[in-house]
Coordinates of C-alpha atoms and ligand atoms in Angstrom, one line a residue:
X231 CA 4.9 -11.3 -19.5
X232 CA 5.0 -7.5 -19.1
X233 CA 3.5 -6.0 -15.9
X234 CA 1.8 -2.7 -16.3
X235 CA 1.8 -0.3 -12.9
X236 CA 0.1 2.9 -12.8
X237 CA 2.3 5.6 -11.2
X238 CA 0.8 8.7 -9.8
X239 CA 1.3 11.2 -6.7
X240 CA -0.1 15.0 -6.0
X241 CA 1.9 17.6 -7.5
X242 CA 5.4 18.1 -5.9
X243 CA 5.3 15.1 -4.5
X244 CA 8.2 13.3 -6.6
X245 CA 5.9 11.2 -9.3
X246 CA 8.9 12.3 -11.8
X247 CA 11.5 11.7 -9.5
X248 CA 10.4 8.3 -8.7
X249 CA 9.7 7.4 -12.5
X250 CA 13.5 8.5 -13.5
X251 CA 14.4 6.2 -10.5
X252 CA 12.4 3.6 -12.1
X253 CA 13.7 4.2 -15.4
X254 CA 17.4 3.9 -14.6
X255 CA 16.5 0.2 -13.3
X256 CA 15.2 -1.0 -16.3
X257 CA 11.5 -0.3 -16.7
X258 CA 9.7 1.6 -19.4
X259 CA 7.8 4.7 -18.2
X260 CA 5.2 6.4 -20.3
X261 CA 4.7 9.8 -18.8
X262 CA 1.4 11.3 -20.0
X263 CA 2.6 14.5 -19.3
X264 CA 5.2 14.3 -22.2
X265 CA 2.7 13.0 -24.7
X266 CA 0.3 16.2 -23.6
X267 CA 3.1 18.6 -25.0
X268 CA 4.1 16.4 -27.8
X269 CA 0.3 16.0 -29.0
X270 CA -0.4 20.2 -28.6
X271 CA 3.1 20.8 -30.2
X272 CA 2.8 24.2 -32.7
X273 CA 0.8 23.0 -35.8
X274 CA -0.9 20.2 -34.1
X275 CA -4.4 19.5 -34.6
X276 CA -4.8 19.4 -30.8
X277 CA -3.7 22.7 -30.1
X278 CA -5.9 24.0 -33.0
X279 CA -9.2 22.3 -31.0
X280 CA -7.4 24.0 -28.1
X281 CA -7.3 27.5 -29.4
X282 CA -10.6 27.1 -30.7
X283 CA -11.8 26.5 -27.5
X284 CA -9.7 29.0 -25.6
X285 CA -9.0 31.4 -28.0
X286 CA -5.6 32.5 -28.6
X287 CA -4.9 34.4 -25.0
X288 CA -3.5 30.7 -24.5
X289 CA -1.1 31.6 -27.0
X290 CA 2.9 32.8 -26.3
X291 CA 4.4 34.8 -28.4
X292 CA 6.1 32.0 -30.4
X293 CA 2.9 30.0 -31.1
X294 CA 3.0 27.4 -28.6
X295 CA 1.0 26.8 -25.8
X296 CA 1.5 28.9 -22.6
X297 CA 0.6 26.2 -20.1
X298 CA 1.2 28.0 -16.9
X299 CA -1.8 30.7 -18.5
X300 CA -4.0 27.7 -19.9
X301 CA -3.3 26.1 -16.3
X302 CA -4.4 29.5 -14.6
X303 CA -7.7 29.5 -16.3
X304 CA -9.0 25.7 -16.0
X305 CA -7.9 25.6 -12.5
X306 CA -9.6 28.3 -11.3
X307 CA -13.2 27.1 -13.0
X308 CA -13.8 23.1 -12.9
X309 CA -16.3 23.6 -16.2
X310 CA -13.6 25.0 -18.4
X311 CA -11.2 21.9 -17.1
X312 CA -14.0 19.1 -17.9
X313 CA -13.7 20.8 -21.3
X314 CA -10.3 21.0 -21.9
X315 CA -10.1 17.1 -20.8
X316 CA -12.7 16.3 -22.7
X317 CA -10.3 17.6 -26.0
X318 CA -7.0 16.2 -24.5
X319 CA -7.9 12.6 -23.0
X320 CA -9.0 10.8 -24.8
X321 CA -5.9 11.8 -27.9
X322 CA -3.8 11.0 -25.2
X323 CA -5.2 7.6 -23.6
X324 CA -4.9 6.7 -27.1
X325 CA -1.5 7.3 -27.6
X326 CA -0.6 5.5 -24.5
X327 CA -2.3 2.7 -25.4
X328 CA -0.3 2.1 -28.4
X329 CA 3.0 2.8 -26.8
X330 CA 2.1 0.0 -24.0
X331 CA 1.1 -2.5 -27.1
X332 CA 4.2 -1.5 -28.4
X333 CA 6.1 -2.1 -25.4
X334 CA 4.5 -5.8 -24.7
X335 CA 5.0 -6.7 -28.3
X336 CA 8.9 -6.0 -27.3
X337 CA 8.3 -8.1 -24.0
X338 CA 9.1 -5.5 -21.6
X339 CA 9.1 -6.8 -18.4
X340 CA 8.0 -4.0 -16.3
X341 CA 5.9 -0.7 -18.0
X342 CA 4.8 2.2 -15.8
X343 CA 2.1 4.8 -17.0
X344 CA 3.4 8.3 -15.1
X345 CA 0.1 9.7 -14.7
X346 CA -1.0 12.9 -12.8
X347 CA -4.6 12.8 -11.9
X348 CA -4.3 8.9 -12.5
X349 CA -6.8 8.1 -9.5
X350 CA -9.1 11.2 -10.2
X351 CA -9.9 10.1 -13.4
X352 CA -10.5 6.4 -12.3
X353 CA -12.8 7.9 -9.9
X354 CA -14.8 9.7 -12.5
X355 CA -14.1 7.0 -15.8
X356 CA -13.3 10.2 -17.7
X357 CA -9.5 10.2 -17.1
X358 CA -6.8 9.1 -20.3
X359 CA -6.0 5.9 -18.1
X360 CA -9.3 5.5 -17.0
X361 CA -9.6 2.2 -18.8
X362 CA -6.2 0.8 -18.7
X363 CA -5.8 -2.9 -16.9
X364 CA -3.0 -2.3 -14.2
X365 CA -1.2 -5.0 -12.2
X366 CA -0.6 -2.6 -9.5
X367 CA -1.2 1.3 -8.7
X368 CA 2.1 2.7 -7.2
X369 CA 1.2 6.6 -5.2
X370 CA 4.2 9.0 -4.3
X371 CA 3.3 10.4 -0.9
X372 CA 4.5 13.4 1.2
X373 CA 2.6 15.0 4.0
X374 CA 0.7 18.3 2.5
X375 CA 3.4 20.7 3.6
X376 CA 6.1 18.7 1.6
X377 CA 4.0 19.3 -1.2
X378 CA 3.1 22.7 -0.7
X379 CA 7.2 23.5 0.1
X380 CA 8.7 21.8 -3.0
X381 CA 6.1 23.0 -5.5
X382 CA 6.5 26.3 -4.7
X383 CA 10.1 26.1 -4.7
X384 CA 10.3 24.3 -8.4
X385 CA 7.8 25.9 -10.1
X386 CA 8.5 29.7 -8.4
X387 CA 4.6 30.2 -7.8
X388 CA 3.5 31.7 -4.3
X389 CA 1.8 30.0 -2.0
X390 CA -1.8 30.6 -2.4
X391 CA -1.4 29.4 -6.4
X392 CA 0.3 26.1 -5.4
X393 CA -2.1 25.6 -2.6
X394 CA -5.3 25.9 -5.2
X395 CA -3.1 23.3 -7.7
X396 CA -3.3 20.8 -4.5
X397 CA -6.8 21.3 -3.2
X398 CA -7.7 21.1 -6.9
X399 CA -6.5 17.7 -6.6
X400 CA -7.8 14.5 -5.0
X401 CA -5.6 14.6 -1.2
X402 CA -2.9 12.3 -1.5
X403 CA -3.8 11.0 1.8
X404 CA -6.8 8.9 -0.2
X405 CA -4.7 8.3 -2.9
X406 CA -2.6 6.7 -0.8
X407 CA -5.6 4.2 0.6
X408 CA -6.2 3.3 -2.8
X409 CA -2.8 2.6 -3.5
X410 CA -1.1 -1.3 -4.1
X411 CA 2.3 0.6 -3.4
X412 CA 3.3 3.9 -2.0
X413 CA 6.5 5.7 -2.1
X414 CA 7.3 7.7 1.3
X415 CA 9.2 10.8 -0.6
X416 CA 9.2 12.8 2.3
X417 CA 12.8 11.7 3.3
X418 CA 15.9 12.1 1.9
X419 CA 16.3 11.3 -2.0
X420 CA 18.9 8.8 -0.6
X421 CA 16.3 6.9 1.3
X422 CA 13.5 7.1 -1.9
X423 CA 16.0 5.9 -3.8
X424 CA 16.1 2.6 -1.8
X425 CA 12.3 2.5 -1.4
X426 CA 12.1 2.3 -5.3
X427 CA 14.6 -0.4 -6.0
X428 CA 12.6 -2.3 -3.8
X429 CA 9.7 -2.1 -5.1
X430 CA 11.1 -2.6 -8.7
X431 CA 12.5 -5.9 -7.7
X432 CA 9.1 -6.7 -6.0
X433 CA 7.2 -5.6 -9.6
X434 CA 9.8 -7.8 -11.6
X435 CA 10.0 -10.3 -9.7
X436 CA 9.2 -13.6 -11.8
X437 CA 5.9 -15.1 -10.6
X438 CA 5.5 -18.3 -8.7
X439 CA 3.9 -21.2 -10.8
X440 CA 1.4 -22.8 -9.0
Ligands
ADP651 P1 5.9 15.7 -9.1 O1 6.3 15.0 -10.4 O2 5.1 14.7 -8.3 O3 5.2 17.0 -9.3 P2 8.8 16.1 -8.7 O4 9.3 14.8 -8.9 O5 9.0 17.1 -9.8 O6 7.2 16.0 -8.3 O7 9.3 16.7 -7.3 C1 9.0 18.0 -6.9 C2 10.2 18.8 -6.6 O8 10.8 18.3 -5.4 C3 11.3 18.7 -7.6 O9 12.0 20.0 -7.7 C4 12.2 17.6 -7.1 O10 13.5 17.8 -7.5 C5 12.1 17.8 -5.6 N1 12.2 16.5 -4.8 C6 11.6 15.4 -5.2 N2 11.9 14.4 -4.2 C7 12.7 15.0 -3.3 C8 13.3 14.6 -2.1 N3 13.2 13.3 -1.6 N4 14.0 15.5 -1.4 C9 14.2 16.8 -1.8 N5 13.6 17.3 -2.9 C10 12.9 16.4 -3.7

C-alpha cells in the first residue's frame, strides 16, 4: 500500500531540503514546483495562456519565463495572483495526480507531494493539491527570522522583498498546528537530517493488522 504525505513549509524554511532527505531514503517526491517550470517551458501552451494574460513584460530575453518578474507582479497584488493560479493549478494538480497513479500502480511505498502553499490552498479549495487524499501532512518549521535570514541569503533579495514573500504567505506558526508532522529546521542540517529519517521510518512503517 503506498502512503501519500503532503510536504510543505514557508519559503526558506527547508521544504527542499527536507524532500532531498526524504528522497535519498527511498520515497518518491513530486515537487510541484518542478512540474510548474516543466508545464510553462518555451512553447508550452501554459506559458502562451500566461503571456496572454501578462503580456510579454514576463518575458526574458530567451523566451522563457522570468519568474522572479512574474513573482514581483502577483505578489505585490492578490487579484493578479488568483488569476495566475487560476491558469496554473489546476494543469498542475492534474499532472500530479497522474504521477501519484503512476507511482501506486508501481507500489511505492511512501509518495510525498512537495508543495508550497500546500495548506493555503486547502484552506481556500482552490490550491493544485486541494483535493488530494493524504495519509499525513508533514510542515518544515523555522522561527520567522530563520526564514527571513536564509531566504535572503539564497535567493540574494533584500529584506523588505523576502519579508512581503513571507507575510504573503499563511505563518508557519499555523501551519505548523495543522500539521500531522513537523520538521524543526532551525538546527543544524546534522540534526534535520535525524529528524527526517525518523519520521520516514514512522511513514513506512508496515501497519498493524488488527
Ligand atoms: P524552501 O524549499 O522551504 O524554500 P530550502 O530547502 O531551499 O527552503 O532552504 C532555504 C535555504 O536555507 C537554502 O539555501 C538551504 O540550503 C538552507 N538551509 C536549509 N536548511 C538549513 C539548515 N538546517 N541549516 C542551514 N541552512 C539551511
Amino acid at each position: 500500500m503506498t502512503r501519500v504525505v503532503g510536504l510543505t513549509g514557508g519559503i526558506g524554511s527547508g521544504k527542499s531540503t527536507v524532500a532531498a532527505l526524504l528522497r535519498s531514503l527511498g520515497a518518491e517526491v513530486i515537487d510541484a514546483d518542478a512540474i510548474v517550470r516543466e508545464l510553462q517551458a518555451p512553447g508550452s501552451p501554459l506559458l502562451a495562456e500566461i503571456v496572454a494574460e501578462f503580456k510579454s513584460s514576463i518575458l526574458d530575453a530567451s523566451g522563457g519565463l522570468d519568474r522572479e518578474a512574474l513573482g514581483r507582479l502577483v505578489f505585490a497584488d492578490a487579484a493578479k495572483r488568483a488569476r495566475l493560479d487560476a491558469i496554473v493549478h489546476p494543469k498542475v494538480g492534474a499532472e500530479m495526480a497522474r504521477r501519484l497513479d503512476e507511482a501506486r500502480r508501481r507500489g511505492v511505498p511512501l509518495v510525498v507531494l512537495d508543495v508550497p502553499l500546500l495548506l493555503e490552498g486547502r484552506r481556500t479549495g482552490r490550491g493544485s493539491a486541494a483535493q488530494f487524499p493524504f495519509d499525513a501532512i508533514v510542515v518544515v518549521h523555522v522561527p520567522e527570522s530563520v526564514q527571513l535570514e536564509r531566504q535572503m541569503r539564497r535567493d540574494g533579495r533584500d529584506r523588505e522583498e523576502a519579508l512581503r514573500r513571507i507575510r504573503s504567505q499563511m505563518p508557519l506558526d499555523e501551519k505548523r498546528a495543522l500539521a500531522d508532522h513537523v520538521i524543526d529546521n532551525s538546527g543544524s542540517l546534522e540534526k534535520t537530517e535525524h529528524e527526517v529519517r525518523a519520521l520516514y521510518e514512522l511513514l513506512t512503517r508496515p501497519a498493524r493488522s488488527a
